[in-house]
Tab-separated table of C-alpha atoms in Angstrom:
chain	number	residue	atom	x	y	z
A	237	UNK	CA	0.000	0.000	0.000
A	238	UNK	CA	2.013	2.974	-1.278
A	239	UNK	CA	0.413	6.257	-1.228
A	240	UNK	CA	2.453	9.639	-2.414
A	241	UNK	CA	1.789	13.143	-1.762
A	242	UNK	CA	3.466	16.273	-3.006
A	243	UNK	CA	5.389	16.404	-0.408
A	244	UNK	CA	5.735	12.781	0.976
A	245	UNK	CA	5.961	8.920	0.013
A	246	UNK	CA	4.362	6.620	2.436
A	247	UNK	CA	4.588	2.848	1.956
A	248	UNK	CA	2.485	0.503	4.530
A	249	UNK	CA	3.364	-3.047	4.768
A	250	UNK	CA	1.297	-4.840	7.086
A	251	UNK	CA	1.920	-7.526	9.571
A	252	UNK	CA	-0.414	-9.657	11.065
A	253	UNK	CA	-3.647	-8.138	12.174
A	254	UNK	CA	-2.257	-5.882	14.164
A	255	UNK	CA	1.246	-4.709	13.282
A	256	UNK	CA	1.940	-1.877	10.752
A	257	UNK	CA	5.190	-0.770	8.915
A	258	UNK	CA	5.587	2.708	7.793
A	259	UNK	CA	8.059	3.529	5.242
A	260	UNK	CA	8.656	7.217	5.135
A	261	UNK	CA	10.636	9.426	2.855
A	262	UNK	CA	10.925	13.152	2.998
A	263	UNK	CA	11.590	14.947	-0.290
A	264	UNK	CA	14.925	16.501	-0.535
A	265	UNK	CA	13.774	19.856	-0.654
A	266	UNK	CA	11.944	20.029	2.432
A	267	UNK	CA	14.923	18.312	4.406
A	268	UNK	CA	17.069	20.750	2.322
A	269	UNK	CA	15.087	23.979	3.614
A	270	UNK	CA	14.760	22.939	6.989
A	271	UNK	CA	18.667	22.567	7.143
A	272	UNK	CA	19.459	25.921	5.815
A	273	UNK	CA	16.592	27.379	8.290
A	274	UNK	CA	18.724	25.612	11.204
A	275	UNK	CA	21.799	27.206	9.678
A	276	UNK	CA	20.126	30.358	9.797
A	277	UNK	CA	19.302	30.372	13.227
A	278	UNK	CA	22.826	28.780	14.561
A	279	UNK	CA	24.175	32.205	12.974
A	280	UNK	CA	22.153	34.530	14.655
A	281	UNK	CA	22.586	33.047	17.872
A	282	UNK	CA	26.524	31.276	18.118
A	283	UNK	CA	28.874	33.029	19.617
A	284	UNK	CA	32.494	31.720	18.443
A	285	UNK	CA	35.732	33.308	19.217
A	286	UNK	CA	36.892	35.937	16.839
A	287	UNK	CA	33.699	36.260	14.934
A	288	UNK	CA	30.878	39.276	16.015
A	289	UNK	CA	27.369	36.896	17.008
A	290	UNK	CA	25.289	36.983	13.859
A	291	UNK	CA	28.266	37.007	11.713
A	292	UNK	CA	29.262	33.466	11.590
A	293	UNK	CA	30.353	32.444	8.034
A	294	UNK	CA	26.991	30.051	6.416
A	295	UNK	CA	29.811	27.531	5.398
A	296	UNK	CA	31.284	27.492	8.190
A	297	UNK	CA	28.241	26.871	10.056
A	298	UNK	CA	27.290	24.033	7.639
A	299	UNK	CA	30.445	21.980	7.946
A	300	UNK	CA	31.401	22.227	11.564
A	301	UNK	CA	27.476	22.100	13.223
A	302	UNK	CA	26.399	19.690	10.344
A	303	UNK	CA	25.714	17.065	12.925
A	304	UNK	CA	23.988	18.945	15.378
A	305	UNK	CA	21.960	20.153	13.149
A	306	UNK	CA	20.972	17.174	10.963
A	307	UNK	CA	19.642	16.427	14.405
A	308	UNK	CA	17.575	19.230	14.733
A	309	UNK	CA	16.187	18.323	11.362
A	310	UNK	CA	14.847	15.314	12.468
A	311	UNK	CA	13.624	16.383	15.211
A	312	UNK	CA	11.748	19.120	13.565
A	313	UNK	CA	10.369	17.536	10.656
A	314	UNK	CA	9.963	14.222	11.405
A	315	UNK	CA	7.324	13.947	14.072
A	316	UNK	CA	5.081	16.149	11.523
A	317	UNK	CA	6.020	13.730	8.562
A	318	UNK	CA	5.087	11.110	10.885
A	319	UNK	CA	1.842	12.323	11.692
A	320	UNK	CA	0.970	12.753	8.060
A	321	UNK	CA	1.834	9.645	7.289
A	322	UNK	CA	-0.398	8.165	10.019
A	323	UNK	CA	-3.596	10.264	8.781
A	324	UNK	CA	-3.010	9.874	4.940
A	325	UNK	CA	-3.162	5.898	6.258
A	326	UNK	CA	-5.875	6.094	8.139
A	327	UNK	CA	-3.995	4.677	10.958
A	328	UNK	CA	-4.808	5.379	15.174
A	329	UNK	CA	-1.673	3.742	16.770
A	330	UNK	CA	-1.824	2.082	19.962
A	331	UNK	CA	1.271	3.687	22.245
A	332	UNK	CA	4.161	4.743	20.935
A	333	UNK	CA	5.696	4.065	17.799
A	334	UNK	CA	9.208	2.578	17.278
A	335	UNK	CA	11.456	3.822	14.172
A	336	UNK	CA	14.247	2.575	12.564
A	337	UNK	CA	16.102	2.551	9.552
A	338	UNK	CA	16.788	6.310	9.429
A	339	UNK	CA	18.995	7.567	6.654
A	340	UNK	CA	19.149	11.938	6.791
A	341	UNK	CA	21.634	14.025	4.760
A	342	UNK	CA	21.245	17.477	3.203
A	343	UNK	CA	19.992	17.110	-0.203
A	344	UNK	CA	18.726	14.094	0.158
A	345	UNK	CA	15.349	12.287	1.112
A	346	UNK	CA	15.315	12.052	5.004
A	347	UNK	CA	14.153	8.416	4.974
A	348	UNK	CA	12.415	6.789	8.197
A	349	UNK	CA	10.289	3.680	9.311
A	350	UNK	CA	7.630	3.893	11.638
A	351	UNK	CA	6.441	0.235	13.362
A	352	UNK	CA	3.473	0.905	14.842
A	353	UNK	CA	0.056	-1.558	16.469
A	354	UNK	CA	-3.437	-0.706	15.738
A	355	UNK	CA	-6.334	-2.408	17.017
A	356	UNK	CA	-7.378	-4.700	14.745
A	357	UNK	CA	-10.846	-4.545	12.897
A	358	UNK	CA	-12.651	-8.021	14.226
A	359	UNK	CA	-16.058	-9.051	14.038
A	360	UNK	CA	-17.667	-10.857	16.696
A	361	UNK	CA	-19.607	-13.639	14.374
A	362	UNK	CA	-20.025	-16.627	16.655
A	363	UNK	CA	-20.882	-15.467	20.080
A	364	UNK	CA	-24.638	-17.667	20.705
A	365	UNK	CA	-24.871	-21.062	21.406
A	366	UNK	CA	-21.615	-21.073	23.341
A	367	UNK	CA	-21.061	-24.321	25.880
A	368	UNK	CA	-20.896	-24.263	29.568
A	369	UNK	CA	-20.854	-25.867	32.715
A	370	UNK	CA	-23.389	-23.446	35.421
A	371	UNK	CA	-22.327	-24.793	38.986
A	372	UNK	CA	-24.077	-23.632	42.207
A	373	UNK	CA	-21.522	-24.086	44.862
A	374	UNK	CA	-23.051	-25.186	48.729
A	375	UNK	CA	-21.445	-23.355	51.526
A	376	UNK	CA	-21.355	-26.090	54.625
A	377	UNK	CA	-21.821	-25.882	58.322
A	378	UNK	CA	-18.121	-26.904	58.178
A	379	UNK	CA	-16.775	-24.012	55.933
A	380	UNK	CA	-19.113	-21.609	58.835
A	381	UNK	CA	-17.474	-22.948	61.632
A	382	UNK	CA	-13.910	-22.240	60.287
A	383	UNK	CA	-15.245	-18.795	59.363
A	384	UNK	CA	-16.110	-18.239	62.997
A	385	UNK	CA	-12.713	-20.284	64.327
A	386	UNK	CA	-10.852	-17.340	61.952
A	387	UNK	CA	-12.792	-15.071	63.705
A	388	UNK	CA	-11.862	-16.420	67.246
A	389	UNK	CA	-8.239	-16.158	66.154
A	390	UNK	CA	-8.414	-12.831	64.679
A	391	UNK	CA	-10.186	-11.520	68.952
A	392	UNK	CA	-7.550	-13.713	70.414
A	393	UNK	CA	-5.904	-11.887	73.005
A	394	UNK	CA	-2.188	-12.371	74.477
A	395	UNK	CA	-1.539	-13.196	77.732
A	396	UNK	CA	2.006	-12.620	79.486
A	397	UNK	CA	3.772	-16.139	80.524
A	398	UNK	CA	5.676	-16.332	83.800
A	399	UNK	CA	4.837	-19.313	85.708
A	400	UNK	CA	5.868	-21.816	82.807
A	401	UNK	CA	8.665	-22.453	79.955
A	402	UNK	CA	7.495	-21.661	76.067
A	403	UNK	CA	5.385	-24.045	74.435
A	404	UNK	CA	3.805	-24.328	70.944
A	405	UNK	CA	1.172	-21.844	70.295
A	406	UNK	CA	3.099	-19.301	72.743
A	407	UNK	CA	4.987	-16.203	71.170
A	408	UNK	CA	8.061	-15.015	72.037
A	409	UNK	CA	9.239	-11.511	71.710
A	410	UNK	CA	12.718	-10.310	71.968
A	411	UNK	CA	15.665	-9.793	69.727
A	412	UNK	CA	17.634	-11.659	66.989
A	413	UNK	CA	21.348	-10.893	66.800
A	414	UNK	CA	23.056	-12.586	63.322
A	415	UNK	CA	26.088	-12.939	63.060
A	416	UNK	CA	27.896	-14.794	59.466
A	417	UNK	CA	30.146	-17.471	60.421
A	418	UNK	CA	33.574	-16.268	59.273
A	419	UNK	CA	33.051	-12.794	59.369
A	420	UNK	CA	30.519	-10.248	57.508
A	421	UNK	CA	28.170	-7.448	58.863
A	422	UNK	CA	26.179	-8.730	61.229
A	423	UNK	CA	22.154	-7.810	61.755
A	424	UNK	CA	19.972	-7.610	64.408
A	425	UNK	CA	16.156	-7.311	64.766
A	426	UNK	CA	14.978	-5.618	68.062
A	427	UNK	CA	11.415	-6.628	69.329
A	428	UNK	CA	10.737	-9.687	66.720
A	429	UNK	CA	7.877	-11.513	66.835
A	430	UNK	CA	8.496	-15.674	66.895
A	431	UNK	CA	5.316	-18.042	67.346
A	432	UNK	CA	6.778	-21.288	69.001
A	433	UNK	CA	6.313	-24.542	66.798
A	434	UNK	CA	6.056	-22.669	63.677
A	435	UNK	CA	9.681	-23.015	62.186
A	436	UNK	CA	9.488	-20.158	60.313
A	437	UNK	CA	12.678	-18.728	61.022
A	438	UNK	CA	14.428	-22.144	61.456
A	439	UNK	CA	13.796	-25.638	63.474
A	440	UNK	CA	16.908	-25.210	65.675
A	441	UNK	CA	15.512	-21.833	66.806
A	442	UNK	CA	12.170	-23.605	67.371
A	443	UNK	CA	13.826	-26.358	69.240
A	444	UNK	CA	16.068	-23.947	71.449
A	445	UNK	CA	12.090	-21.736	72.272
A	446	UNK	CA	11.358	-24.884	73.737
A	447	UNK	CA	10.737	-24.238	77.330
A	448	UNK	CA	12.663	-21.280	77.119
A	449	UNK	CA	11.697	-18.540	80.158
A	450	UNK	CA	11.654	-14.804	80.050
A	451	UNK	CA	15.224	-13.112	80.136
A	452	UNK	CA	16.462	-16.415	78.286
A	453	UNK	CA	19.713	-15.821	76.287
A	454	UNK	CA	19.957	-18.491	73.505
A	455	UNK	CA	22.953	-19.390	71.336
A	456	UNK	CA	23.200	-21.713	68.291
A	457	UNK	CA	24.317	-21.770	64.538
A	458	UNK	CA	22.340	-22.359	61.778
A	459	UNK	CA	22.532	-22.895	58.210
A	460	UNK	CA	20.084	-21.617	55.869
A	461	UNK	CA	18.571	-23.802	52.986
A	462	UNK	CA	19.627	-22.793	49.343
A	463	UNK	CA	16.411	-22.022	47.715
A	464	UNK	CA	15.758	-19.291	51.434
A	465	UNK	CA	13.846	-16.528	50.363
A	466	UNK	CA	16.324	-13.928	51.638
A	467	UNK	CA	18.798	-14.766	49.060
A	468	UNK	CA	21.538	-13.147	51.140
A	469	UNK	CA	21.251	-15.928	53.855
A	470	UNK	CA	20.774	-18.340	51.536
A	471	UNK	CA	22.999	-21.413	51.848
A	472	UNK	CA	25.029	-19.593	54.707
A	473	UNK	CA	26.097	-20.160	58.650
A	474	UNK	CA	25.178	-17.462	61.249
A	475	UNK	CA	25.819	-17.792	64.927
A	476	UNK	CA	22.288	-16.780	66.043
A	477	UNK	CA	21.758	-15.425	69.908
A	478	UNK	CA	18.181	-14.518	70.674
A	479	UNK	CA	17.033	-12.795	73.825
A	480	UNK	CA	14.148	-13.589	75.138
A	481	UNK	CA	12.293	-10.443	76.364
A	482	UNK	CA	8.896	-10.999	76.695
A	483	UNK	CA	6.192	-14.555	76.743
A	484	UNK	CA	2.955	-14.699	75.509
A	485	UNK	CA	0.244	-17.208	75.456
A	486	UNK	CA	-2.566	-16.542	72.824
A	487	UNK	CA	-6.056	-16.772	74.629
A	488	UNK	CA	-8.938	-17.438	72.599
A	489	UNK	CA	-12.668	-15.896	73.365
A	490	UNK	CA	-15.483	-18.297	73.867
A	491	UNK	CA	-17.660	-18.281	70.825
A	492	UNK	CA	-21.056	-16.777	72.309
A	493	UNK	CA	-23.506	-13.771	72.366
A	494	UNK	CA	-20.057	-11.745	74.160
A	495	UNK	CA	-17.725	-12.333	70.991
A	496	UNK	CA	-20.901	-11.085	69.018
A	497	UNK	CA	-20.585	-7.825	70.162
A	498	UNK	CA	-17.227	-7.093	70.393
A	499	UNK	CA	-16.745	-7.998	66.470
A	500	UNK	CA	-19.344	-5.534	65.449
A	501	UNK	CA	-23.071	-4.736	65.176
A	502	UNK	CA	-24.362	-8.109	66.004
A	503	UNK	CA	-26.530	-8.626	69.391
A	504	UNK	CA	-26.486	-12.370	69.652
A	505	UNK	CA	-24.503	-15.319	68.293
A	506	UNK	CA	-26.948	-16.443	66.188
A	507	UNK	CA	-27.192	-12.761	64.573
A	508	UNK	CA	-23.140	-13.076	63.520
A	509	UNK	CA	-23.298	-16.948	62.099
A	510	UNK	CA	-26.287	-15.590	60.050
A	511	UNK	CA	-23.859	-12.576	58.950
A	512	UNK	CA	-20.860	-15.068	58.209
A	513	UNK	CA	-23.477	-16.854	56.332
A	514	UNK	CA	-24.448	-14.581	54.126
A	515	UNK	CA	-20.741	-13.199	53.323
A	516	UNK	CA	-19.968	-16.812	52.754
A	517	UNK	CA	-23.162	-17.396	50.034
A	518	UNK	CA	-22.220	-13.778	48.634
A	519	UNK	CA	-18.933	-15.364	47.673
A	520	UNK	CA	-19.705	-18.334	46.264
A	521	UNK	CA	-22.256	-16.826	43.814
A	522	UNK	CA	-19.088	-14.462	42.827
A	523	UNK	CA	-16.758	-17.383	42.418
A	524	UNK	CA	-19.693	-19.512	40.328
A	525	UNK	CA	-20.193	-16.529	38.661
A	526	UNK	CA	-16.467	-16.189	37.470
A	527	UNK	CA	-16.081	-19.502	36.879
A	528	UNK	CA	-19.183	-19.341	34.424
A	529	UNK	CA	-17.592	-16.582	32.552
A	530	UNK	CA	-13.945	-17.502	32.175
A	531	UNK	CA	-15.769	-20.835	30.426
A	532	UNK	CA	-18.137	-18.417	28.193
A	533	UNK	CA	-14.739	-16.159	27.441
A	534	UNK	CA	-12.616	-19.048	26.541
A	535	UNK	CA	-15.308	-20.552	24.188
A	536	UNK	CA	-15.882	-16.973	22.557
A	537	UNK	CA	-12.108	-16.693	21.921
A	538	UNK	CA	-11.843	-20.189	20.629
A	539	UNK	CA	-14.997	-19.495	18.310
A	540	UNK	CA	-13.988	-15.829	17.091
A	541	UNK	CA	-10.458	-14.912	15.253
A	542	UNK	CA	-8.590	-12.408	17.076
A	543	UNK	CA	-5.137	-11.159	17.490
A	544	UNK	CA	-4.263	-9.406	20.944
A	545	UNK	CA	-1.574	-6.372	20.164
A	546	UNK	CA	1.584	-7.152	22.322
A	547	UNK	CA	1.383	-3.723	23.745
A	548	UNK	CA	-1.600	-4.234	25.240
A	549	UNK	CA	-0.335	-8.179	26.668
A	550	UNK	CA	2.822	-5.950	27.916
A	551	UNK	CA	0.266	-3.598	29.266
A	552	UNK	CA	-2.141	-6.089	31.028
A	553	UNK	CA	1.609	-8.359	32.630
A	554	UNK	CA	2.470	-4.825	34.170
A	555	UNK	CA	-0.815	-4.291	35.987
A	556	UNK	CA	-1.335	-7.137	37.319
A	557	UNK	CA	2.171	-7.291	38.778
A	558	UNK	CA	1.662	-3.812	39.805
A	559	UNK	CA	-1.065	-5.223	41.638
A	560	UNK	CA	0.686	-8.072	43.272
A	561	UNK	CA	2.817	-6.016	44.523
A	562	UNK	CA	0.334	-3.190	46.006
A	563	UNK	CA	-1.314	-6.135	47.944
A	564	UNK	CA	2.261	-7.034	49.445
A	565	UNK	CA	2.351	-3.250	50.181
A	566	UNK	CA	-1.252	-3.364	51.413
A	567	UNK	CA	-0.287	-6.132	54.283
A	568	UNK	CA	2.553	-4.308	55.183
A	569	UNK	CA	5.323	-6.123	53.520
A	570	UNK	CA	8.107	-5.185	51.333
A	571	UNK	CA	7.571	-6.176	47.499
A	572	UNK	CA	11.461	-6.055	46.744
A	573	UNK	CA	12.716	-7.941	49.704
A	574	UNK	CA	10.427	-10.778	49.878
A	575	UNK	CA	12.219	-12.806	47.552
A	576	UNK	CA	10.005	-13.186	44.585
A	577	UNK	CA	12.041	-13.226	41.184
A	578	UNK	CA	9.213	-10.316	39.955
A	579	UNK	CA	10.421	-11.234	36.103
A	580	UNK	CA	9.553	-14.310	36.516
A	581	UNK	CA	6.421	-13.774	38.022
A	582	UNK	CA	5.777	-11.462	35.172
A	583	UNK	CA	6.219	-13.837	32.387
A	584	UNK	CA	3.894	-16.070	34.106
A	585	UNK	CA	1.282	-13.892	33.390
A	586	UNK	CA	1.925	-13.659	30.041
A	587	UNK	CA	-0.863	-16.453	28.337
A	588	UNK	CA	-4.040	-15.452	30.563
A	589	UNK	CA	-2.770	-12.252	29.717
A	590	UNK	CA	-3.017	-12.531	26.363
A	591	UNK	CA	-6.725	-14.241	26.894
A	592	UNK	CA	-7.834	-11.324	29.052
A	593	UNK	CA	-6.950	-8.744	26.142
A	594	UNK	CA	-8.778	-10.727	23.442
A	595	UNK	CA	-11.739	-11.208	25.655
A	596	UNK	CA	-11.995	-7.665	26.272
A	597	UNK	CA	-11.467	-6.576	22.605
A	598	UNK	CA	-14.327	-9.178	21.705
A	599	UNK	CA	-16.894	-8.202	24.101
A	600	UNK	CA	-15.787	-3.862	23.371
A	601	UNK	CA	-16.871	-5.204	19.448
A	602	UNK	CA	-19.830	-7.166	20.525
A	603	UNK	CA	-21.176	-4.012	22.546
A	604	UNK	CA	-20.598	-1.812	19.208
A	605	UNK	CA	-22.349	-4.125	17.000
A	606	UNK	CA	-25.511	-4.744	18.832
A	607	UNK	CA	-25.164	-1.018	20.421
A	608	UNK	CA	-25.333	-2.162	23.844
A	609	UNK	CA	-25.075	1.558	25.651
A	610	UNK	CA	-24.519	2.152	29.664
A	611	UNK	CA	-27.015	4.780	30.906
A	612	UNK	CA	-26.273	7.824	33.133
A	613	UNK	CA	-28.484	6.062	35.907
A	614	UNK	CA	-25.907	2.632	35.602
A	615	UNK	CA	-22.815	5.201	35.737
A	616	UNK	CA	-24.501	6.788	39.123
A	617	UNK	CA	-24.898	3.831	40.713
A	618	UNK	CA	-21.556	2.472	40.315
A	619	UNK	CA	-19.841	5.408	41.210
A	620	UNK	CA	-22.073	5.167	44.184
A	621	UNK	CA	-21.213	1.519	44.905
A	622	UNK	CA	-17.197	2.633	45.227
A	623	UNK	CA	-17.812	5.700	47.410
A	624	UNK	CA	-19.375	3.408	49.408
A	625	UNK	CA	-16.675	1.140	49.676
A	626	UNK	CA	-14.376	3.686	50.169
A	627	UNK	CA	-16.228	5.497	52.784
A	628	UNK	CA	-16.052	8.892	50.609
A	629	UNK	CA	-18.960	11.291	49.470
A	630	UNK	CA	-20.325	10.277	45.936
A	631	UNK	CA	-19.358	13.923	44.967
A	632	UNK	CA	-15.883	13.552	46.135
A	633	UNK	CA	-15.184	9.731	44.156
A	634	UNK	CA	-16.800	11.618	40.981
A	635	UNK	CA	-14.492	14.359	41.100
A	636	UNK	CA	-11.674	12.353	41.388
A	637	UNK	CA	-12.626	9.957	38.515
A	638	UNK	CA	-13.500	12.760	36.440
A	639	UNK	CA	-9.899	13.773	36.962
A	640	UNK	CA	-7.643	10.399	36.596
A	641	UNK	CA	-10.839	9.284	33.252
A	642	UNK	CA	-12.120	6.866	35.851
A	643	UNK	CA	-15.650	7.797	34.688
A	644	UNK	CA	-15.059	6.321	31.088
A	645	UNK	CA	-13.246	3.369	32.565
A	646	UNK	CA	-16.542	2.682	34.058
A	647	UNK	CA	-18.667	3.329	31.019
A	648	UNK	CA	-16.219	0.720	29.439
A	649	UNK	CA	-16.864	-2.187	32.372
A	650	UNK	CA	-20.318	-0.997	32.212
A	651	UNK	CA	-20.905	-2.005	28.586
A	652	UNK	CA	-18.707	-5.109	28.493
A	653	UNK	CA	-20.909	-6.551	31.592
A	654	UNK	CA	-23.936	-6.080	28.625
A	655	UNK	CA	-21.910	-7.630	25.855
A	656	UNK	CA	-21.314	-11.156	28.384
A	657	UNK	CA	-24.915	-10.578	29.748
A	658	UNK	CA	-25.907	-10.922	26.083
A	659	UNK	CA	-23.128	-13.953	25.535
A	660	UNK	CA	-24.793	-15.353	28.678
A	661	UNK	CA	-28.218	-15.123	27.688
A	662	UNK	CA	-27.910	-17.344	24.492
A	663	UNK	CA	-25.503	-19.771	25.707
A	664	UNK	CA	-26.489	-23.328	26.387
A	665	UNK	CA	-25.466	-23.806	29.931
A	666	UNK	CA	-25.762	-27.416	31.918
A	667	UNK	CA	-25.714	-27.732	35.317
A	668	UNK	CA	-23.469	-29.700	37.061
C-alpha cells in the first residue's frame, strides 16, 4: 500500500492483524530547507571566538554544526512527517511508535520507518450457542465454623507467661542478633515476633524456644537452605543469639452472644453466624459466577479470530504485577525484599494475559455491534457503589474519577458486563 503526496511517500506493509510498517521518505527539498533554516538560526545566535554573534560564516556553520543540526532536522520535521503519514493511512496507533532505519543528509530524502500496532478490525460472528458448565456451589456448616474459628483467632488476646517455659502456640518476643560465620556485617532485629512450633525462622531456633523462660539468652548456629527466600542468607552459617524479652500465650474468646458484640453490630450469636453466612453465600455466587464466565470467554475466543496487540499483553503483565505487589504493600510487607524473582512472576502472566486482552477486545466489538449503551443512571450507581466502599462522598469519588478518566473506565466495564450478559443469555449452559 504505497500512497504519495506532493510532499511525501508513504509505503504501509502490514503484519499480522495488528502490526503496521511505515516507510517514510521526505523529499529533498523540504529536508534541504529545513537545514538551511537551522543554519540560519545557529548564525544569529553562536557566539564563536573571533567572529561578532550573527556574523558566523553560512559555510562554516554548515560543515562544523552539520551534525547537530541534521539532528535538529529530524527532530523538527519528522514527528510532523510522521503524523501525516499516520492520517493519509488512516492509521490510530496504539502507544508509541518505534522507528528505525533512518537515513538523513542534506539534499537528500530524510528516509524513516515507523512500526506501529493498531487495534485490529474483528467481528464478533459466533458469540450464541456457546457451551458451559453453570455450577451452584453449597457453603457447609463446616466451611461456617472455620469462618467463625478465623474469627476467634483474629479476637484472640495475648496473655504474658511467667509461671511456665514456652510451648507451641506461645509467642516469644525479643531480639535476633546474626552474626555470618567467618566474618561479615552482622544484623539484628529488636522486638521480633516468633510463634513457638512454627519453624518459620528455622527448626533449631524452634527447638532452642522450647521451654525457654523470660530473660532467656539463647545461642546456636544455623545454616540456611539454598532455595531461602532472603537470598543473602541463603545457603550460609550465622551464629544466632536470641534474647528472650517478653512470653505470651494466645487466649482465645469463647464463641457466644459476648464475641458477638465485640466484632461488630451483632446482638447475639446467632445474629453473627447468620452474617458469616451470608458473606460466605455472597462469595460463592461471585466465584460460580467467574467460573461461568472464564468458560463463556474461553469458548468466545476459541470461536472468534482475534489477534491481541503485544502492547496491550505488555500492558495487562504490568498491571497485574503492579497489583501483586500493592497487595504485598497493602499487608505491610516489602515487594522487593520478599524474595520473589518479579520477572519471573511477570512472564507467568503472560498467556491469561493474552486471553484477558482478546476477551476484552471481543466483548468492546460485541457491545458496538448490537449497540449495547450504559445509561447515566448505571454510571450513578456504580460510582455510588465505590464511594461506598471507600467510605467517601459520591461527589468527592466523581471528582476524582473525572480527573484520573475513571468515569469512562466505568462506562467501558459498564458495557462489556452487557456484551457477556448478552453472551450469557444465548448460551447453552448445563448444570453440574
Amino acid at each position: 500500500n504505497i500512497r504519495s503526496s506532493n510532499s511525501l511517500k508513504v509505503e504501509c506493509v502490514e503484519e499480522g492483524l495488528c502490526k503496521r510498517h511505515l516507510d517514510v521518505e521526505i523529499p529533498p527539498q523540504s529536508v534541504t530547507k529545513a537545514f538551511d533554516d537551522e543554519v540560519e538560526q545557529y548564525r544569529r545566535t553562536l557566539k564563536l571566538k573571533g567572529f561578532r554573534k550573527g556574523k558566523l560564516p553560512k559555510e562554516l556553520v554548515r560543515t562544523r554544526f552539520r551534525a547537530e543540526i541534521l539532528n535538529q532536522v529530524v527532530q523538527e520535521i519528522l514527528p510532523k512527517a510522521l503524523q501525516q503519514a499516520l492520517k493519509e493511512q488512516g492509521l490510530s496507533p496504539i502507544g508509541e511508535p518505534e522507528l528505525s532505519n533512518l537515513e538523513v543528509d542534506v539534499d537528500k530524502p530524510l528516509k524513516f520507518r515507523a512500526s506501529i500496532e493498531i487495534m485490529p478490525q474483528i467481528e464478533v460472528e459466533k458469540w450464541k450457542g456457546l457451551e458451559a458448565v453453570e455450577q451452584k456451589t453449597d457453603v457447609s456448616d463446616e466451611e461456617i465454623d472455620k469462618r467463625l474459628e478465623t474469627l476467634r483467632e483474629r479476637a484472640a488476646r495475648f496473655d504474658p507467661v511467667e509461671d511456665r517455659g514456652a510451648r507451641d502456640g506461645d509467642f516469644i518476643i525479643g531480639s535476633i542478633l546474626e552474626q555470618p560465620e567467618g566474618g561479615g556485617p552482622e544484623n539484628r532485629q529488636d522486638g521480633a515476633l516468633i510463634e513457638v512450633g512454627t519453624s518459620a525462622y528455622h527448626p533449631t531456633l524452634d527447638e532452642k524456644l522450647q521451654g525457654a523462660k523470660t530473660g532467656d539468652k539463647l545461642s546456636f548456629h544455623v545454616t540456611f537452605p539454598a532455595d531461602h527466600p532472603d537470598k543473602d542468607k541463603a545457603d550460609k552459617t550465622y551464629n544466632v543469639t536470641v534474647d528472650v524479652t517478653e512470653i505470651k500465650e494466645k487466649v482465645l474468646p469463647k464463641l457466644d452472644d459476648e464475641l458477638a458484640k465485640d466484632l461488630g453490630e451483632f446482638g447475639t450469636l446467632e445474629e453473627l453466624k447468620k452474617h458469616v453466612r451470608d458473606q460466605a453465600e455472597a462469595e460463592a455466587r461471585f466465584n460460580d459466577e467467574q467460573h461461568l464466565r472464564g468458560q463463556l470467554l474461553e469458548k468466545l475466543i476459541e470461536a472468534n479470530t482475534v489477534e491481541a496487540p503485544p502492547s496491550l499483553v505488555e500492558h495487562e503483565m504490568d498491571r497485574r504485577v503492579e497489583e501483586l505487589a500493592r497487595s504485598f504493600t497493602d499487608r505491610g510487607l516489602d515487594p522487593s525484599g520478599s524474595g520473589i524473582d518479579w520477572r519471573d512472576v511477570r512472564e507467568k502472566q503472560r498467556e491469561s494475559s493474552e486471553q484477558s486482552v482478546k476477551a476484552t477486545m471481543l466483548m468492546d466489538r460485541l457491545a458496538e455491534q448490537d449497540n449495547l449503551q450504559e445509561t447515566e443512571e448505571e454510571v450513578d450507581q456504580e460510582v455510588e457503589r465505590i464511594a461506598s466502599s471507600v467510605k467517601k462522598t459520591t461527589d468527592v469519588v466523581r471528582a476524582q474519577l473525572m480527573k484520573e478518566g475513571g468515569l469512562e473506565r466505568i462506562r467501558r466495564r459498564i458495557k462489556r458486563d452487557k456484551a457477556f450478559d448478552l453472551i450469557r443469555e444465548n448460551a447453552r449452559l448445563q448444570r453440574s
